[in-house]
XYZ file of C-alpha atoms in Angstrom:
516
model
C 68.801 92.142 73.328
C 68.742 92.345 77.028
C 71.248 89.833 78.877
C 69.171 86.495 80.573
C 69.386 87.261 84.598
C 71.230 85.093 87.108
C 67.846 82.179 87.365
C 67.674 81.863 83.209
C 71.435 81.490 83.419
C 71.633 78.428 85.695
C 70.517 76.113 83.465
C 72.310 76.870 80.472
C 73.824 73.922 78.468
C 76.956 76.142 77.436
C 78.429 75.725 80.812
C 81.156 73.274 81.026
C 80.925 71.237 84.027
C 83.569 70.112 86.009
C 83.662 66.448 86.171
C 84.792 66.596 89.853
C 81.462 69.219 90.025
C 79.477 67.065 88.245
C 77.881 65.261 91.460
C 76.232 68.849 92.481
C 73.234 70.735 91.563
C 73.270 73.313 88.545
C 73.175 75.485 91.724
C 75.979 74.551 93.870
C 77.461 74.597 90.566
C 77.445 78.067 90.208
C 77.875 79.209 93.007
C 80.941 77.499 93.636
C 81.342 79.568 89.434
C 80.642 83.152 91.629
C 83.052 81.608 94.474
C 85.751 81.492 91.874
C 85.270 84.535 89.577
C 83.379 87.298 91.099
C 83.826 88.366 87.540
C 80.878 85.956 86.729
C 79.527 86.841 89.534
C 78.955 90.230 88.108
C 77.799 89.098 85.297
C 75.210 86.619 85.982
C 73.007 88.882 88.567
C 73.089 91.701 86.435
C 70.075 92.325 83.750
C 73.594 93.901 81.719
C 71.533 94.964 78.208
C 74.509 94.049 74.769
C 77.424 95.821 74.575
C 77.192 96.331 78.353
C 79.670 94.684 80.997
C 82.616 95.990 83.755
C 85.554 97.278 82.026
C 88.778 95.526 80.907
C 89.982 96.918 83.915
C 87.269 95.906 86.417
C 87.476 93.021 85.227
C 91.167 92.517 85.505
C 90.179 93.344 89.231
C 87.569 91.079 89.755
C 89.550 88.270 88.473
C 92.562 89.351 90.430
C 90.030 89.602 93.749
C 88.743 86.263 93.202
C 92.472 84.767 92.565
C 93.468 86.444 95.657
C 90.582 84.822 97.724
C 91.253 81.585 96.603
C 94.769 81.092 97.084
C 94.239 82.921 100.804
C 91.949 79.912 101.948
C 93.704 76.865 100.359
C 96.895 78.511 102.000
C 95.314 78.814 105.079
C 93.594 75.849 105.257
C 96.095 73.542 104.487
C 94.976 72.366 100.590
C 96.653 71.676 97.884
C 98.330 75.043 96.030
C 100.588 76.088 93.050
C 103.027 78.579 93.411
C 101.199 81.673 92.598
C 98.449 80.407 95.593
C 101.651 80.499 97.493
C 102.545 84.164 95.852
C 99.398 85.625 96.396
C 98.554 84.405 99.612
C 101.660 86.036 101.322
C 100.033 89.115 99.432
C 98.646 92.345 101.930
C 95.869 92.980 99.088
C 95.425 94.683 96.087
C 96.528 98.081 96.005
C 95.175 99.827 92.261
C 95.894 103.407 91.395
C 93.733 105.371 88.570
C 92.570 107.899 86.824
C 89.534 109.503 87.062
C 86.107 107.895 85.174
C 87.214 104.649 85.940
C 84.881 102.966 87.674
C 87.075 101.797 90.589
C 84.163 103.023 93.389
C 81.892 101.040 92.011
C 84.300 97.353 91.313
C 84.190 97.762 94.844
C 81.018 98.367 95.614
C 80.989 94.640 93.417
C 83.408 93.342 95.181
C 81.425 93.159 98.713
C 78.113 92.233 97.031
C 80.420 89.137 96.028
C 82.134 88.721 99.641
C 78.276 88.473 101.470
C 77.037 86.055 98.731
C 79.917 83.708 98.799
C 81.619 83.435 101.923
C 79.973 82.580 105.396
C 79.746 85.056 107.744
C 81.593 87.699 105.923
C 82.059 91.241 106.603
C 83.956 93.910 105.550
C 84.925 97.335 106.554
C 85.782 100.604 104.155
C 87.189 103.861 105.520
C 87.963 107.284 103.119
C 89.280 110.492 104.490
C 85.234 111.304 103.642
C 82.163 111.441 104.639
C 81.593 112.697 101.148
C 83.436 109.105 99.650
C 81.503 107.541 101.482
C 78.039 108.653 101.678
C 77.948 110.217 98.488
C 79.796 108.445 96.291
C 80.455 104.385 97.362
C 77.210 104.009 99.128
C 75.865 105.514 96.087
C 76.916 102.861 93.800
C 75.629 100.411 96.554
C 71.429 101.457 96.353
C 72.662 102.240 92.285
C 73.522 98.547 91.048
C 70.887 97.338 93.976
C 68.325 98.875 91.315
C 69.569 97.173 88.239
C 69.924 93.945 89.976
C 66.647 91.275 90.950
C 69.049 89.396 92.742
C 70.673 92.165 94.770
C 67.643 93.735 94.822
C 65.805 89.902 97.214
C 68.867 89.197 98.944
C 70.387 92.376 100.031
C 69.860 95.483 102.605
C 72.248 98.807 101.871
C 71.570 101.136 105.324
C 73.150 104.861 106.079
C 76.587 103.412 106.810
C 75.706 99.608 106.207
C 75.266 97.279 103.741
C 73.611 93.865 105.260
C 72.658 90.725 103.400
C 69.169 90.303 104.283
C 68.211 85.991 104.374
C 68.579 84.763 107.761
C 70.607 84.580 110.593
C 72.754 86.312 108.398
C 71.763 90.090 109.189
C 74.093 90.383 111.813
C 76.964 88.089 110.763
C 78.210 89.117 106.748
C 77.798 92.868 106.357
C 80.121 95.567 105.436
C 80.546 98.834 107.370
C 82.108 102.424 106.892
C 83.791 104.883 109.053
C 85.832 107.885 107.802
C 89.244 108.227 108.828
C 90.518 110.664 111.636
C 93.226 112.427 109.367
C 93.685 114.406 112.064
C 94.321 112.998 114.949
C 96.972 110.390 116.383
C 98.033 107.612 114.659
C 96.604 105.198 117.572
C 93.084 107.621 116.599
C 93.646 106.843 112.290
C 93.916 103.192 113.648
C 90.518 103.086 115.141
C 89.200 103.362 111.406
C 89.900 100.154 110.270
C 90.254 98.325 113.474
C 87.805 95.921 115.579
C 86.683 93.317 113.580
C 87.834 90.473 113.032
C 86.282 87.523 110.350
C 87.649 84.131 108.683
C 86.265 85.882 105.563
C 86.947 89.674 105.948
C 88.263 91.740 103.482
C 89.270 95.642 104.237
C 89.278 98.566 102.121
C 90.688 102.309 101.620
C 89.472 104.025 99.279
C 90.792 107.538 97.997
C 93.797 105.812 99.855
C 96.214 108.765 99.017
C 94.799 111.267 101.512
C 95.108 108.787 104.595
C 97.411 109.028 107.012
C 99.798 106.013 107.646
C 97.851 104.969 111.161
C 94.473 104.108 109.092
C 96.662 101.341 107.900
C 97.902 99.269 110.940
C 95.168 97.233 111.366
C 96.232 95.771 107.743
C 99.843 94.677 108.814
C 98.778 93.467 112.336
C 95.362 92.048 112.486
C 93.437 89.871 109.838
C 94.675 86.346 110.939
C 91.673 84.657 109.286
C 90.959 82.043 106.550
C 90.449 84.699 103.942
C 91.570 88.251 105.222
C 92.807 90.687 102.131
C 92.542 94.317 101.867
C 91.774 96.544 98.987
C 93.385 100.481 98.380
C 91.783 102.174 95.670
C 92.608 105.652 95.041
C 93.904 108.634 92.755
C 97.619 108.683 92.980
C 97.418 112.108 94.696
C 100.634 112.077 96.882
C 103.937 111.077 95.903
C 104.199 110.465 99.440
C 102.184 108.046 101.947
C 101.465 104.190 102.539
C 99.985 104.083 99.759
C 101.920 105.373 97.712
C 104.655 103.351 99.534
C 102.243 100.582 97.573
C 103.146 101.188 94.502
C 107.359 101.613 95.474
C 109.327 100.665 98.081
C 106.704 97.993 99.236
C 105.721 96.367 95.618
C 106.327 93.298 96.683
C 103.992 93.352 99.409
C 100.998 94.515 96.886
C 98.926 93.145 94.406
C 99.362 96.266 92.107
C 97.470 97.614 89.373
C 97.491 100.908 86.899
C 94.206 101.654 85.964
C 94.816 105.095 83.496
C 91.721 107.517 82.283
C 93.204 107.190 78.580
C 92.637 103.100 78.589
C 89.339 102.892 80.109
C 86.872 102.522 76.730
C 84.141 104.047 78.738
C 85.782 107.219 78.772
C 85.309 109.366 75.332
C 88.144 110.340 73.708
C 86.658 112.865 73.626
C 87.050 114.574 76.425
C 90.796 113.071 77.616
C 91.561 115.137 74.097
C 89.712 118.655 75.818
C 91.803 117.798 78.863
C 94.901 117.309 77.526
C 94.073 121.057 75.860
C 93.323 122.160 78.853
C 96.007 121.335 81.113
C 99.311 119.676 79.175
C 99.341 116.012 78.919
C 103.481 116.682 80.892
C 100.695 118.479 83.265
C 100.855 116.967 87.186
C 96.770 117.456 86.689
C 97.434 114.821 84.137
C 98.737 112.485 85.523
C 96.723 112.346 88.716
C 92.967 112.674 87.319
C 93.375 110.895 84.013
C 97.483 108.556 83.732
C 96.415 107.471 86.749
C 100.454 108.909 87.963
C 101.820 109.644 91.629
C 102.945 114.050 90.676
C 106.347 114.064 90.010
C 108.485 117.380 91.655
C 108.873 120.138 89.375
C 110.260 123.056 90.741
C 109.465 125.442 88.336
C 105.612 125.356 89.133
C 103.896 127.291 90.964
C 101.728 125.848 92.763
C 102.797 122.111 93.652
C 100.440 119.702 93.434
C 100.008 118.485 96.982
C 99.656 122.128 98.018
C 96.229 122.015 96.072
C 94.908 119.912 97.343
C 96.000 119.906 101.292
C 93.989 123.138 101.296
C 90.894 121.801 99.256
C 87.801 121.951 101.825
C 90.715 122.742 104.190
C 89.230 123.645 108.153
C 89.722 127.811 108.453
C 87.561 129.558 111.120
C 85.581 132.236 108.969
C 84.704 136.001 110.928
C 82.348 138.390 111.049
C 85.395 140.539 110.194
C 86.162 139.022 107.161
C 86.498 140.822 103.424
C 84.466 139.882 100.964
C 86.233 140.509 97.676
C 85.271 139.248 94.242
C 87.250 138.504 91.348
C 86.385 139.736 87.596
C 88.387 137.990 84.748
C 86.735 138.946 81.476
C 87.605 136.968 78.722
C 89.234 137.494 75.396
C 90.261 135.276 71.863
C 87.746 132.888 73.185
C 88.372 132.610 76.418
C 85.148 132.520 78.993
C 84.551 135.687 81.392
C 84.897 133.864 85.774
C 83.766 135.676 88.431
C 85.499 133.900 91.658
C 83.702 134.984 95.378
C 86.565 134.882 98.605
C 85.540 135.239 101.985
C 88.416 136.376 104.070
C 90.142 133.112 102.887
C 88.111 130.501 101.789
C 87.299 130.523 97.981
C 84.435 130.004 97.008
C 82.633 127.021 95.743
C 80.142 129.113 93.577
C 82.571 129.884 90.866
C 80.410 131.516 87.330
C 81.423 131.302 84.039
C 80.125 132.999 81.300
C 81.367 132.396 77.668
C 79.853 135.002 75.163
C 82.273 137.544 73.106
C 79.926 140.276 73.521
C 80.522 143.113 76.044
C 77.618 143.572 76.969
C 76.278 140.247 77.209
C 79.294 140.509 79.918
C 78.428 143.132 81.164
C 74.583 141.642 81.839
C 75.739 138.442 83.314
C 78.335 140.362 84.927
C 75.352 142.351 86.618
C 72.825 139.717 87.317
C 75.426 137.222 89.658
C 76.876 141.005 91.604
C 73.142 141.841 92.461
C 72.479 138.336 94.434
C 75.815 139.044 96.183
C 76.539 140.787 99.661
C 80.133 141.930 99.107
C 82.763 144.730 99.875
C 84.915 144.851 97.217
C 86.032 143.635 93.948
C 88.437 143.933 90.841
C 88.165 143.229 87.447
C 90.567 143.116 84.322
C 90.581 145.227 81.923
C 92.545 144.307 79.348
C 90.890 143.304 75.728
C 86.754 143.738 76.115
C 87.493 144.202 79.992
C 87.912 147.548 79.699
C 84.309 147.715 77.713
C 82.117 146.203 80.517
C 84.358 147.885 83.315
C 83.483 151.639 81.274
C 80.317 150.227 81.092
C 79.386 149.114 85.364
C 80.799 152.624 85.271
C 77.786 153.612 84.133
C 75.500 151.745 85.440
C 76.778 152.927 88.604
C 78.453 149.932 90.258
C 81.057 151.627 92.596
C 82.268 148.449 93.991
C 83.989 146.831 91.239
C 87.893 148.633 90.642
C 89.954 147.932 87.477
C 93.118 146.597 88.327
C 95.398 146.416 85.134
C 97.707 143.529 86.042
C 99.510 144.363 82.944
C 101.386 147.479 84.576
C 105.175 146.639 86.564
C 104.878 146.031 90.304
C 104.977 147.979 93.089
C 108.105 145.420 94.562
C 111.415 145.129 92.749
C 110.976 141.303 93.261
C 108.437 141.638 90.177
C 108.414 142.342 86.781
C 104.616 142.790 86.830
C 101.875 142.725 88.660
C 100.633 140.138 87.262
C 103.448 137.742 88.209
C 102.916 139.973 91.858
C 99.416 139.168 93.060
C 100.274 135.500 91.205
C 102.960 135.073 94.031
C 100.070 135.900 96.742
C 98.269 133.531 95.663
C 101.349 131.222 95.858
C 102.377 131.666 99.479
C 98.796 131.645 100.504
C 99.336 128.240 99.288
C 102.227 127.202 100.901
C 101.481 128.630 104.423
C 98.571 126.802 104.015
C 96.007 130.510 104.799
C 93.724 129.413 102.229
C 90.728 126.835 101.696
C 89.417 126.134 98.399
C 86.651 123.874 96.693
C 87.259 120.233 95.059
C 87.194 121.987 91.170
C 88.748 120.057 88.920
C 89.144 123.142 86.756
C 90.730 125.209 89.500
C 93.338 122.930 90.899
C 94.401 121.854 87.308
C 95.091 125.763 86.151
C 96.947 125.983 90.092
C 99.209 123.315 89.375
C 99.685 123.714 85.547
C 101.384 126.987 85.702
C 104.758 128.184 85.367
C 107.085 129.879 86.921
C 110.909 131.590 86.663
C 113.515 132.134 89.107
C 115.341 134.820 89.450
C 117.538 135.632 87.446
C 120.163 138.122 87.904
C 117.785 140.966 88.399
C 116.570 139.671 91.528
C 112.758 139.614 89.684
C 110.422 136.602 89.273
C 108.537 136.290 86.166
C 105.142 133.667 86.493
C 104.383 132.198 83.032
C 102.145 134.823 80.785
C 99.449 132.928 78.931
C 101.234 133.203 75.333
C 103.832 131.453 76.956
C 101.142 128.719 77.840
C 99.600 128.847 74.531
C 102.606 127.894 73.415
C 102.230 124.478 75.661
C 98.828 124.287 74.235
C 97.519 125.382 76.925
C 94.338 127.107 77.718
C 93.919 130.505 79.663
C 93.706 130.069 83.789
C 90.905 131.591 83.656
C 89.965 130.442 87.192
C 93.303 131.437 88.918
C 93.938 135.387 87.041
C 90.316 135.920 88.461
C 91.437 134.006 92.191
C 94.409 136.613 92.277
C 92.651 139.513 91.495
C 91.068 139.246 95.007
C 94.803 139.221 96.294
C 95.089 143.252 94.563
C 92.881 143.182 97.788
C 94.588 145.011 101.660
C 97.084 147.870 101.597
C 97.910 148.400 98.090
C 94.117 148.669 97.407
C 93.251 150.663 100.056
C 96.176 152.834 99.451
C 95.435 153.475 94.981
C 91.783 153.671 95.952
C 92.480 156.535 99.304
C 89.271 154.280 100.578
C 92.331 153.630 103.565
C 90.629 156.033 106.320
C 87.107 155.048 104.655
C 86.325 151.559 103.664
C 83.676 150.352 106.212
C 82.766 146.929 106.051
C 78.807 145.031 106.249
C 77.654 143.283 108.644
C 78.781 139.352 107.433
C 75.225 137.319 105.733
C 74.308 134.223 107.175
C 74.104 132.681 103.396
C 77.485 133.730 101.023
C 78.985 132.360 98.066
C 81.307 130.039 100.058
C 77.937 128.106 102.079
């Protein structure tokens, strides 16, 4: 049975009436109820189905928004207040570190709908490290909830970068605006994202705050002096440095700190949690950040530190017409997927197709289909297991630019045990030197940051964790990472082994390829 909409709930006899408010009209009492509690506001104005509503974590966050707003208003207007009010009024705001899937952007959209509804001439400003975070995620939530609520549909107008309260005289004074942060600018340029607005009733927000530089937060500490001003920071705790990290560590006394773990969110199926643990391990930084909502920890045995991988996501690297187009094909075995990965110069394409079949002919057909749509210069295939059959069949079919690379062979460089160790180390160096750009692919990031290596022993050789050892830790094969590593067989070693040093010629670069 559907929950009664807000108009019907105004007359519910079960609502307790404060004796001091008995003289007020029902709609006035309802408004005061909403002003005190964003949670009740959201419960009332959305037509929820039975059993639906904010999660426990979202409810906790909404109730805290109401408390801190009420406390700041009381203290700044010299009204009667409690000791808790005084403590909350001294906070800069609320900082929420969260795992994936907990509904933090959905929650932030609710907060802003509430702010514009219950406070006069209220404004909000929200920033994020990318326009994608604002346009495709947060603003999508604004539009989505507007469609689910008659109240929001009537009262609000959602534009490309602003949300207005659509009432006479309110459109220019009650709004939320979005500004993408200038993460590469000076501190003064970074501060511009949240600067320039002042109002008695204002909430500044930083979405995916862990990726924002310190300069972005300067207005939070110096420019909010109104009757009810505070900040909200939300995000996955991807970096153990920076302003967001410090709000949960050395500066936590200045913030109301909340922690939303995906494991404790009732909306996330247990099957997904279990699959992620099996895939990456509960002690991995990927799982810590993406599911537990905890900051990554430093582990000297990790091949690629988590922050290196995150810094490479969407890294701006200038492409060149002379960039070589490479393909890495990791053929699965023992239940693992086959993966094909494309790299053009130092840019990894965001299209990473997979095939789950264990059949040699089906994998070959899949590979042929993918390669037929790709203009590439050279590809490398792992001929271990069914990969040997796939390699043979591709040769029979006349595919000339895919070469077998047996990573079990000894490395020609004395620093490594095997060729696999050498290639994976080249991948590490690309991340360490900041010379690679990767897509925002959860599986790829997880594989990059989960695999470990042994520091050189008395022999002086480096050995990367084997698939057998990873399985002993309960982890699956790092197929995407292996496909990426195969592309690093290219250059002088590949030329020498294939006799192509003087024969290799590149084709003109096409307009659209797998990186586009």
